[in-house]
Amino acid sequence: MTRPMKNSGVEWLGEVPESWNNKKINNMFKIIGSGTTPKTSHSEFYDNGTIDWLNTGDLNNGYIIETKNKITEMALNSVSALKMYPKDSLVIAMYGATIGKLGITKIAVATNQACCVLAEPKDNDLKFVFYWLMGNQKEIVALGYGGGQPNISQQLIKNLRIPCPDVVQQQKIASFLDEKTSQIDSILAATKQSIVELKKYKQALITEIVTTGLNSDVKMKNSGIEWVGEIPEHWGVDKLKEVGSFFSAGVDKKIRENESLYKSVHYTDVYYNSLKQIKNSENYLVISATEDKAKKSNLLKGDVLFTTSSETPEDIGHSTVIEEDLQGTLMGYHLIRFRAENDMLLSYRKYAFGSSHLRSWFAYRANGMTRYGLKVVDFLDAPFIITPQEEQQKIADFLDEKCAHIDNLIADKETLIREFETYKKALIYEYVTGKKEVE
């Protein structure tokens, strides 16, 4: 039997069950607040800190059991805008890259200024409100537009009206969604892990083939590279500076030195296209640069670009190859350009320079504290395996076929993830808005 429905009074919701009542978030919680960021120049606020300090980057649309950052008792006692919020508080990101993201704390926390905390619900179920905000996340974030960066302020959140049933029904809906979303999350986690494993396998396959070749019967010799071991006897090893040249002075996308416009490849273009070849300038940023700067940092077909910094040493040295002539395209910051001076085939380069044996060298040479970096000399001295040209094309053809198959498997799994994530959002929305009823 269909339940009697009424207009929700919320523009995007349409109708809700007639027995449900609109409640303003401001009246649903005893505590609503935020926090701040202690001055980073005061090391005593952070060094050896033991108090969990929540940032929006910690929010995961689930439970928060630990924060990445800690602060000290001194920070808590010295900075008046900092306060502790109890376990089982609901947190929503108000702005930035994670705007609208949610979390429920399973620990007591302090927060930064981008978090809005809802604590100690008054005759309401915290998990129901969590699911309601998640199910309406897109529409809530849309309310924050109007200026430059979207901002769902604390006042906006307080004024949100939530049509909801009595607390017993809220708990029933929340329990139902806990069970259903847990099943979906298990599928998502397994699928994401399988993608991780496929990417590891792909990288391992590339490294194996470019260091040992395709002929399992070939006579081997010690490469002299500790983490590589043996290579075919007729192959060689040399330093990268002996097989090509490097250039590191890239251009800044903000440069406005004259009116000559150029396109540019930047750090993210390479980082997110590792082991791929850049074929067009669709995503390049338009900049200006001096004629001399443009001449030095230009990119030619066959050039290899490496990233020179990262948050972890293991994640440094991503590479990509310029496959086609890109007229007027320059190299951006935080990259280094390698231009081969030998007869290495273009089709082989993305595999030769994307091999883990080079990444292992970069990780070994990387230095830094909060962010790791490489110097030009780290690239000059990198050991590089010299493969005869007649074998390069066979290796490239073999890896093209194998990697294409792996990439197709990954693409299918990524599609599956998107479909399940869409289904999860729709499921939550339908039950927290009363479109469907828990049996």
CSV table of C-alpha atoms in Angstrom, one decimal:
chain,number,residue,atom,x,y,z
A,1,MET,CA,0.0,0.0,0.0
A,2,THR,CA,1.3,3.4,-1.0
A,3,ARG,CA,1.9,5.9,1.8
A,4,PRO,CA,0.2,9.3,1.7
A,5,MET,CA,2.7,11.9,0.5
A,6,LYS,CA,3.0,15.7,0.8
A,7,ASN,CA,5.2,18.4,-0.5
A,8,SER,CA,8.6,18.4,1.3
A,9,GLY,CA,9.0,22.2,1.2
A,10,VAL,CA,12.6,21.5,0.0
A,11,GLU,CA,13.0,22.5,-3.6
A,12,TRP,CA,14.9,19.5,-4.9
A,13,LEU,CA,13.2,16.8,-2.8
A,14,GLY,CA,9.6,16.8,-4.2
A,15,GLU,CA,7.3,14.8,-2.0
A,16,VAL,CA,7.9,13.0,1.3
A,17,PRO,CA,5.7,10.8,3.5
A,18,GLU,CA,2.9,12.8,5.0
A,19,SER,CA,3.8,11.8,8.6
A,20,TRP,CA,7.4,13.2,8.3
A,21,ASN,CA,8.2,16.6,9.7
A,22,ASN,CA,10.7,19.2,8.6
A,23,LYS,CA,13.4,19.9,11.2
A,24,LYS,CA,16.1,22.5,11.0
A,25,ILE,CA,19.6,21.2,11.6
A,26,ASN,CA,20.2,24.0,14.1
A,27,ASN,CA,17.5,22.4,16.3
A,28,MET,CA,18.6,18.8,15.9
A,29,PHE,CA,22.0,19.0,17.7
A,30,LYS,CA,23.1,20.4,21.0
A,31,ILE,CA,26.5,21.3,19.6
A,32,ILE,CA,27.3,22.8,16.2
A,33,GLY,CA,30.8,24.3,15.7
A,34,SER,CA,34.1,24.4,13.9
A,35,GLY,CA,37.7,24.9,14.7
A,36,THR,CA,40.9,26.6,13.4
A,37,THR,CA,44.5,26.0,12.4
A,38,PRO,CA,47.1,26.7,15.0
A,39,LYS,CA,50.0,28.8,13.7
A,40,THR,CA,52.4,26.5,11.9
A,41,SER,CA,55.3,28.8,13.0
A,42,HIS,CA,54.7,27.6,16.5
A,43,SER,CA,56.4,24.2,16.5
A,44,GLU,CA,55.3,23.6,20.1
A,45,PHE,CA,51.7,23.4,18.8
A,46,TYR,CA,52.5,20.3,16.7
A,47,ASP,CA,55.7,18.6,17.9
A,48,ASN,CA,54.9,15.3,19.6
A,49,GLY,CA,51.2,16.1,19.6
A,50,THR,CA,48.8,13.5,20.8
A,51,ILE,CA,45.5,15.2,20.2
A,52,ASP,CA,43.7,14.2,17.0
A,53,TRP,CA,43.2,17.3,14.8
A,54,LEU,CA,40.7,16.7,12.0
A,55,ASN,CA,41.2,18.2,8.6
A,56,THR,CA,38.7,17.8,5.7
A,57,GLY,CA,41.2,15.5,4.0
A,58,ASP,CA,40.5,13.0,6.8
A,59,LEU,CA,36.8,12.8,5.8
A,60,ASN,CA,35.9,9.6,3.9
A,61,ASN,CA,32.1,9.4,4.0
A,62,GLY,CA,32.5,6.9,6.8
A,63,TYR,CA,34.0,6.4,10.2
A,64,ILE,CA,37.0,8.4,11.3
A,65,ILE,CA,39.2,6.3,13.7
A,66,GLU,CA,42.4,8.4,13.4
A,67,THR,CA,43.5,11.7,12.0
A,68,LYS,CA,46.6,12.3,9.9
A,69,ASN,CA,47.6,15.4,12.0
A,70,LYS,CA,48.1,15.8,15.8
A,71,ILE,CA,48.3,18.9,18.0
A,72,THR,CA,49.5,19.4,21.5
A,73,GLU,CA,47.8,20.3,24.8
A,74,MET,CA,49.5,23.7,24.5
A,75,ALA,CA,47.8,24.4,21.2
A,76,LEU,CA,44.4,23.4,22.6
A,77,ASN,CA,44.9,25.6,25.7
A,78,SER,CA,46.5,28.6,23.8
A,79,VAL,CA,44.2,28.9,20.7
A,80,SER,CA,40.7,29.9,21.8
A,81,ALA,CA,39.0,28.8,18.6
A,82,LEU,CA,40.1,25.2,19.1
A,83,LYS,CA,37.8,23.0,21.0
A,84,MET,CA,37.3,19.3,21.5
A,85,TYR,CA,34.3,17.5,20.0
A,86,PRO,CA,33.1,14.2,21.4
A,87,LYS,CA,33.2,10.8,19.8
A,88,ASP,CA,30.3,10.1,17.5
A,89,SER,CA,30.2,13.6,16.1
A,90,LEU,CA,29.1,14.2,12.5
A,91,VAL,CA,31.5,16.3,10.4
A,92,ILE,CA,31.0,17.9,7.0
A,93,ALA,CA,33.6,19.8,4.8
A,94,MET,CA,32.4,23.3,4.1
A,95,TYR,CA,34.8,24.3,1.3
A,96,GLY,CA,37.8,23.2,-0.7
A,97,ALA,CA,38.5,20.1,-2.8
A,98,THR,CA,36.5,17.9,-0.4
A,99,ILE,CA,33.5,20.2,0.0
A,100,GLY,CA,30.4,18.2,1.1
A,101,LYS,CA,32.4,15.2,2.2
A,102,LEU,CA,31.3,13.6,5.5
A,103,GLY,CA,32.6,11.6,8.4
A,104,ILE,CA,31.5,10.3,11.8
A,105,THR,CA,34.2,10.4,14.5
A,106,LYS,CA,34.9,7.3,16.6
A,107,ILE,CA,37.4,9.4,18.6
A,108,ALA,CA,37.3,12.8,20.3
A,109,VAL,CA,38.8,15.4,17.9
A,110,ALA,CA,39.6,19.1,17.4
A,111,THR,CA,39.1,20.4,13.8
A,112,ASN,CA,40.3,23.0,11.4
A,113,GLN,CA,38.2,25.9,10.2
A,114,ALA,CA,36.9,24.0,7.1
A,115,CYS,CA,35.0,21.4,9.2
A,116,CYS,CA,31.5,21.9,10.5
A,117,VAL,CA,30.8,19.6,13.5
A,118,LEU,CA,27.3,18.4,14.5
A,119,ALA,CA,27.4,16.7,17.9
A,120,GLU,CA,25.0,15.4,20.5
A,121,PRO,CA,21.8,14.9,18.5
A,122,LYS,CA,18.5,15.9,20.2
A,123,ASP,CA,15.9,13.2,19.7
A,124,ASN,CA,17.3,12.3,16.3
A,125,ASP,CA,19.5,9.5,15.0
A,126,LEU,CA,23.0,10.7,14.0
A,127,LYS,CA,23.4,8.0,11.4
A,128,PHE,CA,20.1,9.0,9.7
A,129,VAL,CA,21.3,12.6,9.4
A,130,PHE,CA,24.6,11.4,8.1
A,131,TYR,CA,22.8,9.4,5.4
A,132,TRP,CA,20.5,12.3,4.6
A,133,LEU,CA,23.4,14.6,4.0
A,134,MET,CA,25.1,12.0,1.9
A,135,GLY,CA,22.0,11.3,-0.2
A,136,ASN,CA,21.6,15.1,-0.8
A,137,GLN,CA,25.3,15.9,-1.1
A,138,LYS,CA,25.2,17.3,-4.6
A,139,GLU,CA,22.3,19.6,-4.0
A,140,ILE,CA,23.7,20.8,-0.7
A,141,VAL,CA,27.1,21.7,-2.3
A,142,ALA,CA,25.1,23.5,-5.1
A,143,LEU,CA,23.7,25.8,-2.4
A,144,GLY,CA,27.2,27.0,-1.7
A,145,TYR,CA,27.8,28.5,-5.2
A,146,GLY,CA,27.4,32.2,-5.9
A,147,GLY,CA,30.9,33.6,-5.6
A,148,GLY,CA,34.2,32.1,-6.7
A,149,GLN,CA,34.9,29.0,-4.6
A,150,PRO,CA,31.8,27.2,-3.4
A,151,ASN,CA,31.3,27.5,0.4
A,152,ILE,CA,28.6,25.8,2.4
A,153,SER,CA,29.0,27.9,5.5
A,154,GLN,CA,28.1,26.9,9.0
A,155,GLN,CA,25.1,29.1,8.9
A,156,LEU,CA,23.9,27.4,5.7
A,157,ILE,CA,24.2,24.0,7.3
A,158,LYS,CA,22.4,25.2,10.4
A,159,ASN,CA,19.5,26.4,8.3
A,160,LEU,CA,19.1,23.2,6.3
A,161,ARG,CA,15.7,21.7,6.8
A,162,ILE,CA,15.5,17.9,6.8
A,163,PRO,CA,12.1,16.1,6.4
A,164,CYS,CA,12.4,13.1,8.6
A,165,PRO,CA,10.3,10.5,10.5
A,166,ASP,CA,10.3,9.9,14.3
A,167,VAL,CA,13.6,8.7,15.8
A,168,VAL,CA,12.5,5.1,15.8
A,169,GLN,CA,11.9,5.1,12.1
A,170,GLN,CA,15.2,7.1,11.6
A,171,GLN,CA,17.1,4.3,13.3
A,172,LYS,CA,15.3,1.7,11.3
A,173,ILE,CA,16.2,3.4,8.0
A,174,ALA,CA,19.8,3.9,9.2
A,175,SER,CA,20.2,0.3,10.1
A,176,PHE,CA,18.8,-0.8,6.8
A,177,LEU,CA,21.2,1.5,4.9
A,178,ASP,CA,24.1,0.3,7.1
A,179,GLU,CA,23.5,-3.2,5.9
A,180,LYS,CA,23.0,-2.4,2.3
A,181,THR,CA,25.8,0.1,1.9
A,182,SER,CA,28.2,-2.3,3.8
A,183,GLN,CA,27.5,-4.9,1.1
A,184,ILE,CA,28.2,-2.3,-1.7
A,185,ASP,CA,31.3,-1.0,0.1
A,186,SER,CA,32.7,-4.6,0.3
A,187,ILE,CA,32.3,-4.9,-3.5
A,188,LEU,CA,33.8,-1.5,-4.1
A,189,ALA,CA,36.8,-2.3,-1.8
A,190,ALA,CA,37.4,-5.6,-3.5
A,191,THR,CA,37.2,-4.0,-7.0
A,192,LYS,CA,39.5,-1.2,-6.1
A,193,GLN,CA,42.0,-3.6,-4.6
A,194,SER,CA,41.9,-5.7,-7.8
A,195,ILE,CA,42.7,-2.5,-9.8
A,196,VAL,CA,45.7,-1.9,-7.5
A,197,GLU,CA,46.9,-5.5,-8.1
A,198,LEU,CA,46.5,-5.2,-11.9
A,199,LYS,CA,48.5,-1.9,-11.9
A,200,LYS,CA,51.2,-3.6,-9.9
A,201,TYR,CA,51.2,-6.6,-12.2
A,202,LYS,CA,51.5,-4.3,-15.2
A,203,GLN,CA,54.4,-2.4,-13.8
A,204,ALA,CA,56.1,-5.7,-12.8
A,205,LEU,CA,55.6,-7.1,-16.3
A,206,ILE,CA,57.1,-4.0,-17.9
A,207,THR,CA,60.1,-4.0,-15.6
A,208,GLU,CA,60.7,-7.8,-16.2
A,209,ILE,CA,60.6,-7.5,-20.0
A,210,VAL,CA,62.7,-4.4,-20.3
A,211,THR,CA,65.4,-5.8,-18.0
A,212,THR,CA,65.4,-9.5,-19.2
A,213,GLY,CA,64.0,-9.4,-22.7
A,214,LEU,CA,61.7,-11.9,-24.4
A,215,ASN,CA,64.1,-14.8,-24.9
A,216,SER,CA,64.1,-17.0,-21.8
A,217,ASP,CA,67.0,-19.1,-23.3
A,218,VAL,CA,69.4,-16.2,-23.8
A,219,LYS,CA,72.7,-16.2,-21.8
A,220,MET,CA,72.7,-13.7,-18.9
A,221,LYS,CA,75.2,-11.6,-17.1
A,222,ASN,CA,75.3,-9.4,-14.0
A,223,SER,CA,74.0,-6.0,-14.8
A,224,GLY,CA,75.9,-4.3,-11.9
A,225,ILE,CA,72.6,-2.8,-10.8
A,226,GLU,CA,71.7,-4.3,-7.4
A,227,TRP,CA,67.9,-4.2,-7.7
A,228,VAL,CA,68.0,-5.5,-11.3
A,229,GLY,CA,70.2,-8.5,-11.1
A,230,GLU,CA,71.0,-10.2,-14.4
A,231,ILE,CA,70.4,-8.9,-18.0
A,232,PRO,CA,71.0,-10.5,-21.4
A,233,GLU,CA,74.7,-10.9,-22.0
A,234,HIS,CA,74.6,-8.9,-25.2
A,235,TRP,CA,72.8,-5.9,-23.6
A,236,GLY,CA,74.6,-3.0,-21.9
A,237,VAL,CA,74.3,-0.6,-19.1
A,238,ASP,CA,75.2,3.1,-19.1
A,239,LYS,CA,74.4,6.3,-17.3
A,240,LEU,CA,71.5,8.3,-18.7
A,241,LYS,CA,73.9,11.3,-19.3
A,242,GLU,CA,75.7,9.1,-21.8
A,243,VAL,CA,72.7,8.4,-23.9
A,244,GLY,CA,71.0,11.8,-24.0
A,245,SER,CA,70.7,15.3,-22.5
A,246,PHE,CA,68.6,16.8,-19.8
A,247,PHE,CA,66.9,20.2,-19.3
A,248,SER,CA,65.2,21.3,-16.1
A,249,ALA,CA,64.2,25.0,-16.4
A,250,GLY,CA,60.6,24.8,-17.2
A,251,VAL,CA,58.1,27.6,-17.5
A,252,ASP,CA,55.5,28.9,-15.1
A,253,LYS,CA,51.9,28.9,-16.3
A,254,LYS,CA,51.6,32.4,-14.6
A,255,ILE,CA,54.4,34.0,-16.7
A,256,ARG,CA,53.2,37.0,-18.6
A,257,GLU,CA,56.5,38.4,-20.0
A,258,ASN,CA,55.1,39.2,-23.4
A,259,GLU,CA,52.1,38.6,-25.6
A,260,SER,CA,53.4,35.5,-27.4
A,261,LEU,CA,51.2,32.6,-26.4
A,262,TYR,CA,52.5,29.1,-25.9
A,263,LYS,CA,51.0,25.9,-24.7
A,264,SER,CA,52.6,23.9,-21.9
A,265,VAL,CA,52.8,20.4,-20.4
A,266,HIS,CA,52.8,20.6,-16.6
A,267,TYR,CA,53.4,18.3,-13.6
A,268,THR,CA,49.9,16.8,-13.4
A,269,ASP,CA,49.9,16.1,-17.2
A,270,VAL,CA,52.8,13.8,-16.6
A,271,TYR,CA,51.9,12.4,-13.2
A,272,TYR,CA,48.5,11.2,-14.3
A,273,ASN,CA,49.7,10.0,-17.6
A,274,SER,CA,52.6,7.9,-16.4
A,275,LEU,CA,53.6,5.2,-18.9
A,276,LYS,CA,51.5,6.8,-21.6
A,277,GLN,CA,52.3,9.0,-24.5
A,278,ILE,CA,51.1,12.6,-24.9
A,279,LYS,CA,49.5,12.9,-28.4
A,280,ASN,CA,47.7,16.2,-28.3
A,281,SER,CA,47.4,19.5,-26.5
A,282,GLU,CA,43.8,19.4,-25.4
A,283,ASN,CA,44.5,19.8,-21.7
A,284,TYR,CA,47.6,22.0,-21.9
A,285,LEU,CA,47.6,25.4,-20.2
A,286,VAL,CA,48.1,28.5,-22.2
A,287,ILE,CA,51.0,30.7,-21.0
A,288,SER,CA,53.3,33.4,-22.1
A,289,ALA,CA,57.1,33.3,-22.1
A,290,THR,CA,60.1,35.0,-23.6
A,291,GLU,CA,61.4,33.9,-27.0
A,292,ASP,CA,64.6,32.6,-25.4
A,293,LYS,CA,62.8,30.8,-22.6
A,294,ALA,CA,60.4,29.2,-25.2
A,295,LYS,CA,63.4,28.0,-27.3
A,296,LYS,CA,65.1,26.3,-24.4
A,297,SER,CA,62.0,24.6,-22.9
A,298,ASN,CA,60.3,23.6,-26.1
A,299,LEU,CA,59.2,20.0,-26.5
A,300,LEU,CA,60.0,17.8,-29.5
A,301,LYS,CA,58.6,14.4,-30.7
A,302,GLY,CA,60.4,11.7,-28.7
A,303,ASP,CA,61.2,13.8,-25.6
A,304,VAL,CA,60.7,12.1,-22.3
A,305,LEU,CA,59.4,14.1,-19.3
A,306,PHE,CA,59.9,13.0,-15.7
A,307,THR,CA,58.3,14.4,-12.5
A,308,THR,CA,61.0,15.7,-10.1
A,309,SER,CA,59.1,15.8,-6.8
A,310,SER,CA,56.4,14.0,-4.8
A,311,GLU,CA,55.1,13.5,-1.3
A,312,THR,CA,56.8,10.1,-1.0
A,313,PRO,CA,60.1,9.0,-2.6
A,314,GLU,CA,58.5,5.9,-4.0
A,315,ASP,CA,56.1,8.0,-6.0
A,316,ILE,CA,58.7,10.2,-7.7
A,317,GLY,CA,59.9,9.9,-11.3
A,318,HIS,CA,56.7,9.4,-13.2
A,319,SER,CA,57.4,9.7,-16.9
A,320,THR,CA,55.6,10.2,-20.2
A,321,VAL,CA,56.7,10.5,-23.8
A,322,ILE,CA,55.9,13.2,-26.4
A,323,GLU,CA,54.7,11.1,-29.3
A,324,GLU,CA,53.8,13.7,-31.8
A,325,ASP,CA,55.1,17.2,-32.8
A,326,LEU,CA,53.4,19.7,-30.6
A,327,GLN,CA,54.1,23.1,-32.1
A,328,GLY,CA,54.7,25.9,-29.6
A,329,THR,CA,54.5,23.5,-26.6
A,330,LEU,CA,56.8,24.1,-23.6
A,331,MET,CA,57.8,22.2,-20.5
A,332,GLY,CA,56.3,23.3,-17.2
A,333,TYR,CA,57.7,23.5,-13.6
A,334,HIS,CA,58.6,20.4,-11.5
A,335,LEU,CA,59.6,18.4,-14.6
A,336,ILE,CA,62.8,17.5,-16.3
A,337,ARG,CA,63.2,16.8,-20.0
A,338,PHE,CA,65.3,14.0,-21.4
A,339,ARG,CA,66.2,14.1,-25.1
A,340,ALA,CA,67.8,10.9,-26.4
A,341,GLU,CA,70.8,11.1,-28.6
A,342,ASN,CA,70.9,7.5,-29.7
A,343,ASP,CA,68.6,5.5,-31.9
A,344,MET,CA,66.1,4.3,-29.3
A,345,LEU,CA,62.7,3.6,-30.9
A,346,LEU,CA,59.8,5.9,-30.0
A,347,SER,CA,57.5,3.0,-29.3
A,348,TYR,CA,60.0,1.5,-26.8
A,349,ARG,CA,60.7,4.7,-24.8
A,350,LYS,CA,57.6,4.7,-22.6
A,351,TYR,CA,58.5,1.2,-21.4
A,352,ALA,CA,62.2,1.8,-21.0
A,353,PHE,CA,61.7,5.0,-19.0
A,354,GLY,CA,58.7,3.8,-17.0
A,355,SER,CA,60.4,0.7,-15.7
A,356,SER,CA,60.6,0.2,-12.0
A,357,HIS,CA,64.4,-0.1,-12.1
A,358,LEU,CA,64.6,3.6,-12.9
A,359,ARG,CA,61.9,4.4,-10.3
A,360,SER,CA,63.9,2.5,-7.7
A,361,TRP,CA,66.9,4.6,-8.5
A,362,PHE,CA,64.9,7.8,-8.2
A,363,ALA,CA,63.4,6.7,-4.8
A,364,TYR,CA,67.0,5.9,-3.6
A,365,ARG,CA,68.2,9.4,-4.6
A,366,ALA,CA,65.2,11.4,-3.5
A,367,ASN,CA,65.6,13.7,-0.5
A,368,GLY,CA,63.4,16.0,1.5
A,369,MET,CA,61.2,16.4,4.6
A,370,THR,CA,57.5,17.0,3.8
A,371,ARG,CA,58.1,16.7,0.0
A,372,TYR,CA,60.8,14.8,-1.8
A,373,GLY,CA,62.8,16.0,-4.8
A,374,LEU,CA,65.4,15.1,-7.3
A,375,LYS,CA,68.3,17.2,-8.7
A,376,VAL,CA,69.5,17.1,-12.3
A,377,VAL,CA,72.5,15.0,-11.2
A,378,ASP,CA,70.2,12.3,-9.9
A,379,PHE,CA,68.9,11.8,-13.4
A,380,LEU,CA,72.4,12.2,-15.1
A,381,ASP,CA,73.8,9.3,-13.0
A,382,ALA,CA,70.8,7.0,-13.3
A,383,PRO,CA,71.7,3.6,-14.6
A,384,PHE,CA,70.0,2.8,-17.9
A,385,ILE,CA,69.8,-0.6,-19.7
A,386,ILE,CA,70.9,-0.4,-23.4
A,387,THR,CA,68.8,-2.8,-25.5
A,388,PRO,CA,69.6,-3.5,-29.2
A,389,GLN,CA,67.2,-1.7,-31.5
A,390,GLU,CA,66.2,-4.9,-33.3
A,391,GLU,CA,64.8,-6.2,-29.9
A,392,GLN,CA,63.2,-2.9,-28.9
A,393,GLN,CA,60.3,-3.1,-31.4
A,394,LYS,CA,59.5,-6.8,-30.4
A,395,ILE,CA,59.5,-5.8,-26.8
A,396,ALA,CA,57.2,-2.7,-27.5
A,397,ASP,CA,54.8,-4.8,-29.6
A,398,PHE,CA,54.6,-7.5,-26.9
A,399,LEU,CA,54.1,-5.0,-24.1
A,400,ASP,CA,51.5,-3.0,-26.1
A,401,GLU,CA,49.4,-6.1,-26.4
A,402,LYS,CA,49.7,-7.2,-22.8
A,403,CYS,CA,49.3,-3.7,-21.4
A,404,ALA,CA,46.2,-3.0,-23.5
A,405,HIS,CA,44.6,-6.2,-22.2
A,406,ILE,CA,45.4,-5.1,-18.6
A,407,ASP,CA,44.2,-1.5,-19.2
A,408,ASN,CA,40.9,-2.9,-20.6
A,409,LEU,CA,40.4,-5.0,-17.5
A,410,ILE,CA,41.1,-1.9,-15.3
A,411,ALA,CA,38.7,0.2,-17.4
A,412,ASP,CA,35.9,-2.4,-16.9
A,413,LYS,CA,36.5,-2.4,-13.2
A,414,GLU,CA,36.5,1.4,-13.0
A,415,THR,CA,33.2,1.4,-14.9
A,416,LEU,CA,31.8,-1.1,-12.3
A,417,ILE,CA,33.0,1.1,-9.5
A,418,ARG,CA,31.2,4.2,-11.0
A,419,GLU,CA,28.0,2.1,-11.4
A,420,PHE,CA,28.0,0.8,-7.8
A,421,GLU,CA,28.8,4.3,-6.5
A,422,THR,CA,25.8,5.7,-8.4
A,423,TYR,CA,23.6,2.9,-7.2
A,424,LYS,CA,24.7,3.5,-3.6
A,425,LYS,CA,23.9,7.2,-3.8
A,426,ALA,CA,20.5,6.5,-5.4
A,427,LEU,CA,19.7,3.9,-2.7
A,428,ILE,CA,20.5,6.2,0.1
A,429,TYR,CA,18.5,9.1,-1.4
A,430,GLU,CA,15.4,7.0,-2.0
A,431,TYR,CA,15.2,5.8,1.6
A,432,VAL,CA,16.2,9.0,3.5
A,433,THR,CA,13.7,11.0,1.5
A,434,GLY,CA,10.9,8.4,2.0
A,435,LYS,CA,10.6,7.6,-1.7
A,436,LYS,CA,11.0,3.9,-0.6
A,437,GLU,CA,10.0,2.4,2.7
A,438,VAL,CA,11.9,-0.1,4.8
A,439,GLU,CA,9.9,-3.2,5.1
